[in-house]
XYZ file of C-alpha atoms in Angstrom:
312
model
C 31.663 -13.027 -18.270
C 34.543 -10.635 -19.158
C 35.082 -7.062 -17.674
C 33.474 -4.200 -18.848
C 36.729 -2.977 -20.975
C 36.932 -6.473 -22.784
C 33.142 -6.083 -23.439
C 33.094 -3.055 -25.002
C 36.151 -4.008 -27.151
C 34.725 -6.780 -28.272
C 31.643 -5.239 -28.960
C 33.452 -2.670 -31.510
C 35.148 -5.213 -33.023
C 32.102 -7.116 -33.737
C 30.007 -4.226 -34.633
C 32.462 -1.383 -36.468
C 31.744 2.187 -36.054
C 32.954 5.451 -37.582
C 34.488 7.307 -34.343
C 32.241 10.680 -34.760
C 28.853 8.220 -34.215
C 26.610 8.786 -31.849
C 26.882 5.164 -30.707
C 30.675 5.392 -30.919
C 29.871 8.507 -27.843
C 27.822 6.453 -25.972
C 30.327 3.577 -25.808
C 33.002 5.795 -25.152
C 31.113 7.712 -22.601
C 29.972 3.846 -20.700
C 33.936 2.656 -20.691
C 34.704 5.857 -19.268
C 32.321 5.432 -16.161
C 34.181 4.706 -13.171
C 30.835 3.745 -11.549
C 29.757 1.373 -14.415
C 32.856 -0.461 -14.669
C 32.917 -1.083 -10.840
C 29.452 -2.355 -10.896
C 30.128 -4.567 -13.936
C 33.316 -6.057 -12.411
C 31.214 -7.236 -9.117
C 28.943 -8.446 -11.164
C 30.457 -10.015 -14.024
C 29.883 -13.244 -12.778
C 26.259 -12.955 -13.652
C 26.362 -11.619 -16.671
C 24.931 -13.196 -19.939
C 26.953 -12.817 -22.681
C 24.376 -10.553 -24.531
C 23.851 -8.269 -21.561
C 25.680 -5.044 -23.406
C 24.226 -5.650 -26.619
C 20.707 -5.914 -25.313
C 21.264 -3.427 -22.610
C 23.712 -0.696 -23.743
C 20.698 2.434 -23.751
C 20.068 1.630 -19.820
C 23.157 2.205 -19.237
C 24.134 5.325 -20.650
C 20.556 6.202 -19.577
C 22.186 6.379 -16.048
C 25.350 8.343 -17.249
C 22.642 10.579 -18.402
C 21.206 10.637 -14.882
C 24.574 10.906 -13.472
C 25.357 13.910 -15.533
C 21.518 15.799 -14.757
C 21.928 15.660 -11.031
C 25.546 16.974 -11.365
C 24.204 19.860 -13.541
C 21.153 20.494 -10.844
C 18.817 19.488 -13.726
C 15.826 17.201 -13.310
C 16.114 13.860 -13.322
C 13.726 11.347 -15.929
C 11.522 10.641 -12.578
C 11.633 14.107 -10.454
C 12.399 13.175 -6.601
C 13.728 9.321 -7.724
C 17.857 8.374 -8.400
C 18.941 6.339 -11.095
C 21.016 3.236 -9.544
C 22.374 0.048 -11.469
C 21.224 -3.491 -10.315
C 21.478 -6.817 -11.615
C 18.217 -8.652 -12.584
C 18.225 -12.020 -14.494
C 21.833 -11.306 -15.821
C 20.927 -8.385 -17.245
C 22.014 -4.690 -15.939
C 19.016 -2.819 -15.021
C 18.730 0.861 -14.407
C 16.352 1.247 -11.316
C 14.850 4.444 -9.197
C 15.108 4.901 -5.722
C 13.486 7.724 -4.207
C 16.085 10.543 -3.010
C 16.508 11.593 0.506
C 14.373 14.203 0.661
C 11.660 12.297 -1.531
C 11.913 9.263 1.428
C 11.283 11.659 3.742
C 7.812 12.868 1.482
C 7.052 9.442 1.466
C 7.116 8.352 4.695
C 5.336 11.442 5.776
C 2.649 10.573 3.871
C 2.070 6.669 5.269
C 2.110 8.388 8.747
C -0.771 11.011 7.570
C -4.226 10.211 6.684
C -7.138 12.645 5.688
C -10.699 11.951 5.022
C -13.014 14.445 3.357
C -10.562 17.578 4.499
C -9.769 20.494 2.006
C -6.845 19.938 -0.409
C -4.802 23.087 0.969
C -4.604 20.838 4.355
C -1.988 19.424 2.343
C 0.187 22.928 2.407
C -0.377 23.615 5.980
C 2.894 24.529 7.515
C 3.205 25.572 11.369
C 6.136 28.286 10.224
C 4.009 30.139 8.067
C 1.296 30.154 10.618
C 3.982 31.232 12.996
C 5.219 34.256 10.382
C 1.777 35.174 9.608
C 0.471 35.655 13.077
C 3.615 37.545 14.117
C 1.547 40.374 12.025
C -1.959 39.095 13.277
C -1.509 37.967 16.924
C -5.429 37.172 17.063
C -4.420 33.279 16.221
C -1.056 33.433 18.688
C -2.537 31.655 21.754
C -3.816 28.936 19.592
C -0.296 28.839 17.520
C 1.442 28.739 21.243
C -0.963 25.900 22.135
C -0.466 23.812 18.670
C 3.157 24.299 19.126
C 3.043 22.314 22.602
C 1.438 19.691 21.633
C 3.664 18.818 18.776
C 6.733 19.414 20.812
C 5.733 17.008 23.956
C 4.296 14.514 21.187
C 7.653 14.926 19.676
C 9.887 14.647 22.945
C 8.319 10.946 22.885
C 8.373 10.749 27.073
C 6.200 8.030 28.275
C 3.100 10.105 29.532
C -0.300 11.149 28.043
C -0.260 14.432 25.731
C -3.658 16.074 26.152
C -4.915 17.271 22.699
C -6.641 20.356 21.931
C -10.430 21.693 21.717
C -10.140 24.471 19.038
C -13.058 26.713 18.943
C -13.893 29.345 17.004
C -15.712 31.635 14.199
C -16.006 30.150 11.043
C -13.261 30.932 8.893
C -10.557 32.196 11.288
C -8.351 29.318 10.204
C -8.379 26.329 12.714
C -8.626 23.365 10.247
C -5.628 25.122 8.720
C -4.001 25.093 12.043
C -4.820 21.525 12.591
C -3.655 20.302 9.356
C -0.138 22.204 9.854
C -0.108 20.025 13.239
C -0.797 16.998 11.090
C 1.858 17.383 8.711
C 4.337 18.006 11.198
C 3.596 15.094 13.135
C 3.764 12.883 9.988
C 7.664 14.637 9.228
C 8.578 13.434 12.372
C 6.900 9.885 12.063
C 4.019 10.252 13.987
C 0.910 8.385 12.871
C -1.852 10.877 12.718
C -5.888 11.052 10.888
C -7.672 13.907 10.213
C -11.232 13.805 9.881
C -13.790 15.472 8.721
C -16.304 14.689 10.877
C -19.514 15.345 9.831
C -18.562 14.195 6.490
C -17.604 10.864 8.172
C -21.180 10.495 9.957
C -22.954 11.168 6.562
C -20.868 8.561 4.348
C -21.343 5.934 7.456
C -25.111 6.600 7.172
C -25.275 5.864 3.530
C -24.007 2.613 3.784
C -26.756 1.467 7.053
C -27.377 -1.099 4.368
C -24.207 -1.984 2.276
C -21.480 -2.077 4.638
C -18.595 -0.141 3.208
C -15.049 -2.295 4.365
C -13.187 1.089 4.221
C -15.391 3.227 6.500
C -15.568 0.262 9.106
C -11.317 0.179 8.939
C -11.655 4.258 8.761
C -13.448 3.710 12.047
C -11.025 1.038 13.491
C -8.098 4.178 12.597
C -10.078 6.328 14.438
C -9.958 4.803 17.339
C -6.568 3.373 17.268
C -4.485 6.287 16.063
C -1.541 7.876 17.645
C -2.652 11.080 17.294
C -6.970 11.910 15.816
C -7.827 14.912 14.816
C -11.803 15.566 14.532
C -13.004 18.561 12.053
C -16.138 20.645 12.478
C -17.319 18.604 15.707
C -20.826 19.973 15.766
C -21.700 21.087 12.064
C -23.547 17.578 11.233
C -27.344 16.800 11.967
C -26.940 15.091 15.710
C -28.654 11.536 15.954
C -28.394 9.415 19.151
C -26.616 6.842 17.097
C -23.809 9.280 15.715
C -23.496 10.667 19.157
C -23.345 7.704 21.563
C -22.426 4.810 18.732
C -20.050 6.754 16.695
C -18.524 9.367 18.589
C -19.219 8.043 22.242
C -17.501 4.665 21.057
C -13.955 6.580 19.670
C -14.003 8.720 22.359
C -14.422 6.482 25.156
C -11.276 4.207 23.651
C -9.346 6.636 23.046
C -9.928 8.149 26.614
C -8.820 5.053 28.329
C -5.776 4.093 25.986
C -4.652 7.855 26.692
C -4.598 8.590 22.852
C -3.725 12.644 22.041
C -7.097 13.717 20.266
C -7.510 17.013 19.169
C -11.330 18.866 17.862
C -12.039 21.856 16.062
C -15.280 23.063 16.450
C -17.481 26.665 15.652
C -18.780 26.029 19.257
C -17.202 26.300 22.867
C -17.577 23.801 25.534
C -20.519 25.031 27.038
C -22.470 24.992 23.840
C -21.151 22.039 22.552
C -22.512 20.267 25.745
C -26.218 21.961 24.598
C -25.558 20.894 20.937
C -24.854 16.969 22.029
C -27.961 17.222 24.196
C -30.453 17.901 21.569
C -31.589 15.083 19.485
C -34.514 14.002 17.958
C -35.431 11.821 20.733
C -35.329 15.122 22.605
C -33.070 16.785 25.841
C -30.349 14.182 26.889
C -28.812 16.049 29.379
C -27.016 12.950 30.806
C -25.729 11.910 27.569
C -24.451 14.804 26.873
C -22.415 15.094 29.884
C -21.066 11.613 30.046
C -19.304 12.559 26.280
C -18.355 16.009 27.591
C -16.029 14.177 30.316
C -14.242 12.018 27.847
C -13.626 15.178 25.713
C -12.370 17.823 28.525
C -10.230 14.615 30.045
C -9.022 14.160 25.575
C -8.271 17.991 25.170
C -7.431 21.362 26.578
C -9.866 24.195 25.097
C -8.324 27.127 23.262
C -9.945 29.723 21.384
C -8.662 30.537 17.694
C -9.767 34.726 17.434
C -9.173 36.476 14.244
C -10.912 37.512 10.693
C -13.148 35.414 8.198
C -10.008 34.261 6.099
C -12.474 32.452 3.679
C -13.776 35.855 2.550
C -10.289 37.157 1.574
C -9.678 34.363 -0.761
């Protein structure tokens, strides 16, 4: 196959063109290309002899690209780069995802969410941090979130203790927790957030038509880097969601030394009398066996502050 220069000269010989066309441009603007023409000389080899002629709009589709991220406009695919490759000897413009769209991407294969509020999605740790430099009532549990990430961060070979996050309803701790989340996924930490109650009622549903993506759900919850367990306490407690559910992730996560963090509208204390009350009646035992694996999984804090849901 000839070089891009011979190409395009033959190409105008063969196919005639007054100079002020709009196809004249485009050729004009392709020979001009110092990118094109190095591509097409490492590749001319492969070329078929019909790969201009069939394939001339892809590539002045990526001078157009070219030109857009050099004039800070959008490209045709916001967040993706045009680049050339060769497919089947025939030039092919192709999208990669930019830097910063990588970075999106691979923060969001290291995060999963089940059943958790789209604005989890927005949480961000520094506007938490600017926000409670007004309203210190959340500052202890901002101090406390901030640890954890940074000792999960530091990567040192030793267990990181999660966190028990208890408080009024509305104060803002799943929103704390999902900040945590997405800034252990930026730094490619695998982490789950789970709503849990939601998670007991959807398992319940399917007693008799096992669902393949609840038992895996299950598997992640167990097996997780980092699991973090919303509204412990707000479902309907059964022995079975207690000591087959939550007993079961607890316990493995307890003895692989997994970071596991809870939020919760109770406190230790009452959570103990919440997980002692069933309908077979007072557990006491029970209750205290699963309150060891969670004081040994996380630190208690208490989130203070006003009912943010009734500002919105």
């Amino acid at each position: 196959m000839k070089n891009l220069a011979d190409v395009l000269t033959e190409f105008k010989q063969k196919h005639p063109l007054p100079g002020d066309t709009t196809v004249a441009d485009i050729i004009q603007k392709i020979g001009q290309d110092q990118d094109l023409r190095d591509f097409w000389q490492a590749h001319q080899d492969e070329m078929k002899a019909d790969a201009f002629e069939v394939k001339m709009m892809d590539l002045f589709e990526y001078i157009q690209q070219k030109e857009a991220k050099v004039q800070g406009l959008p490209s045709l695919y916001p967040g993706y780069q045009a680049q050339l490759a060769i497919q089947k000897g025939y030039p092919q413009v192709v999208y990669q995802p930019s830097e910063q769209m990588q970075k999106k991407l691979n923060q969001k294969a290291k995060l999963k969410t089940y059943q958790v509020p789209k604005a989890i999605a927005q949480a961000d740790l520094a506007q938490i941090a600017e926000e409670s430099a007004q309203d210190g009532d959340r500052t202890p549990a901002l101090t406390a979130t901030i640890q954890v990430l940074k000792e999960l961060v530091a990567g040192e070979d030793h267990y990181v203790p999660g966190l028990y996050l208890a408080g009024d309803f509305g104060v803002g701790k799943t929103y704390l927790m999902g900040a945590l989340a997405n800034a252990l996924a930026a730094n490619q930490i695998g982490v789950l957030m789970l709503h849990f109650p939601s998670f007991i009622n959807n398992l319940k549903a399917t007693f008799n038509k096992p669902d393949q993506s609840l038992e895996d759900l299950m598997v992640q919850a167990k097996t997780v880097p980092v699991l973090i367990l919303d509204d412990i306490g707000a479902d309907t407690l059964t022995a079975w969601s207690r000591d087959d559910i939550l007993g079961v992730i607890l316990e493995y996560r307890m003895q692989n030394e997994l970071t596991t963090c809870f939020t919760s509208n109770f406190d230790l204390a009452s959570l103990e009398q919440y997980l002692a009350q069933t309908r077979d009646g007072q557990e006491p035992v029970k209750a205290a066996r699963l309150m060891q694996r969670i004081k040994y999984l996380a630190r208690p804090v208490t989130m203070a502050g006003r009912n943010r849901r009734l500002e919105s």
